[in-house]
XYZ file of C-alpha atoms in Angstrom:
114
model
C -21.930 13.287 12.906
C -18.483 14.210 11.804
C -17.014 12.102 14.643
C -18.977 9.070 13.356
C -18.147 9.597 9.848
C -14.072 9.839 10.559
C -14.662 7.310 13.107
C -16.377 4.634 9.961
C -13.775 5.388 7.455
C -11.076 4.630 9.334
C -12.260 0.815 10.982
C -12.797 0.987 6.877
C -9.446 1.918 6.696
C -8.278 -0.599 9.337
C -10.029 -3.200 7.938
C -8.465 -3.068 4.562
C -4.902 -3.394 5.786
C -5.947 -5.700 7.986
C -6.955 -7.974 5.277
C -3.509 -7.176 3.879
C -1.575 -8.035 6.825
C -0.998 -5.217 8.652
C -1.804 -1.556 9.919
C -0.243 1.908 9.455
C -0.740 4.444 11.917
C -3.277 7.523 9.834
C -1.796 10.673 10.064
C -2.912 13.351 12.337
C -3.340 16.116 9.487
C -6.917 16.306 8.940
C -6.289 19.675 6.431
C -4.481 17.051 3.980
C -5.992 15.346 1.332
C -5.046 11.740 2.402
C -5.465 8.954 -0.242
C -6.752 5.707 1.579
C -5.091 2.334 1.127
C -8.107 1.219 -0.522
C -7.863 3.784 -3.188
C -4.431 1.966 -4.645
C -5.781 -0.121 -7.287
C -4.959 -1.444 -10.270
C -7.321 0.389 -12.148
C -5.784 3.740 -10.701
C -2.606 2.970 -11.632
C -3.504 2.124 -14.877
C -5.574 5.192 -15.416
C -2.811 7.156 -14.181
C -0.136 5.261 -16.439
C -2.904 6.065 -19.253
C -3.006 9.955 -18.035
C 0.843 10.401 -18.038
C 1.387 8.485 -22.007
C -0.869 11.208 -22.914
C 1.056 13.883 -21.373
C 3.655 12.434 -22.923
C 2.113 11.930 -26.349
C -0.173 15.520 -27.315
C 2.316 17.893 -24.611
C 0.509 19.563 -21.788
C -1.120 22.613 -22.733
C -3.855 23.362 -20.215
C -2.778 21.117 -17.803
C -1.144 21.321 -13.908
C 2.358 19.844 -13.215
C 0.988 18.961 -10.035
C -0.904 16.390 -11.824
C 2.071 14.398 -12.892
C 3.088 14.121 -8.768
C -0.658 12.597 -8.472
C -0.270 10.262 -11.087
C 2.917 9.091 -9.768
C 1.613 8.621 -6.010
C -1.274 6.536 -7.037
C 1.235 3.865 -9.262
C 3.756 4.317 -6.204
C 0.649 3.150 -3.940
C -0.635 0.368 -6.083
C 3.557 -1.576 -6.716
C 3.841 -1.133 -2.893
C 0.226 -3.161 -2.590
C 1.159 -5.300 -5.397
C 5.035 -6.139 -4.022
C 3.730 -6.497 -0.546
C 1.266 -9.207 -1.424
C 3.611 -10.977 -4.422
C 6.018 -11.854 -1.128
C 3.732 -12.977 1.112
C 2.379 -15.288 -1.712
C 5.893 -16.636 -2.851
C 7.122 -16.168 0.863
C 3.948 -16.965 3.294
C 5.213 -13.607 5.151
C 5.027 -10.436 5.037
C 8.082 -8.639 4.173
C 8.548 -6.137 7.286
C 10.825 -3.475 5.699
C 8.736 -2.451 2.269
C 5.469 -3.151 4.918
C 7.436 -0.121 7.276
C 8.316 1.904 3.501
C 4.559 1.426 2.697
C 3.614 2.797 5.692
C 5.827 5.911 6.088
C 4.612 6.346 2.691
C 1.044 6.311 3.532
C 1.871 8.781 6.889
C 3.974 11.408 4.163
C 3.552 11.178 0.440
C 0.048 9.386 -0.249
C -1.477 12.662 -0.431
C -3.439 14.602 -3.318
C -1.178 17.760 -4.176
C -3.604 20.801 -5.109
């Protein structure tokens, strides 16, 4: 059951770059907490743009500093989805060294920090 379940979300996975243009390798650490392509919306960076003003605006008490390196890897995530597809609309081609940055990205930083 487990092996069908990683095996599903990563064709999901797969299929979402796909539709983007390309692939990126998944990284081998299964004790991670990997964030999925998918997962790099515009609504999450918004939300985490939202998240940090108020940080910003009424201090932190109570809160983790290791939510401020969450926030920034989910707007990170969404301007390399975002840049990647401006260029291949202006450009009809995908532009192969922020595609490689995305994915190295993806393989060592798109991570939830706990």
């Amino acid at each position: 059951m487990r092996l069908a379940l990683t095996v599903l979300v990563f064709l999901f996975c797969f299929n979402i770059s796909a539709k983007e243009g390309f692939s990126c390798a998944k990284p081998e650490d299964n004790e991670t907490w990997w964030i999925s392509v998918e997962k790099f919306t515009k609504e999450e960076a918004e939300n985490a743009v939202k998240e940090l003003s108020e940080l910003l605006k009424n201090g932190s008490a109570g809160r983790d500093f290791i939510e401020v390196e969450n926030y920034f890897t989910m707007i990170r995530g969404y301007m390399y989805r975002d840049f990647l597809k401006s260029y291949k609309t202006e450009f009809k081609k995908t532009d192969k060294v922020l595609q490689d940055e995305f994915c190295k990205f993806l393989q060592t930083k798109a991570y939830y920090h706990h």
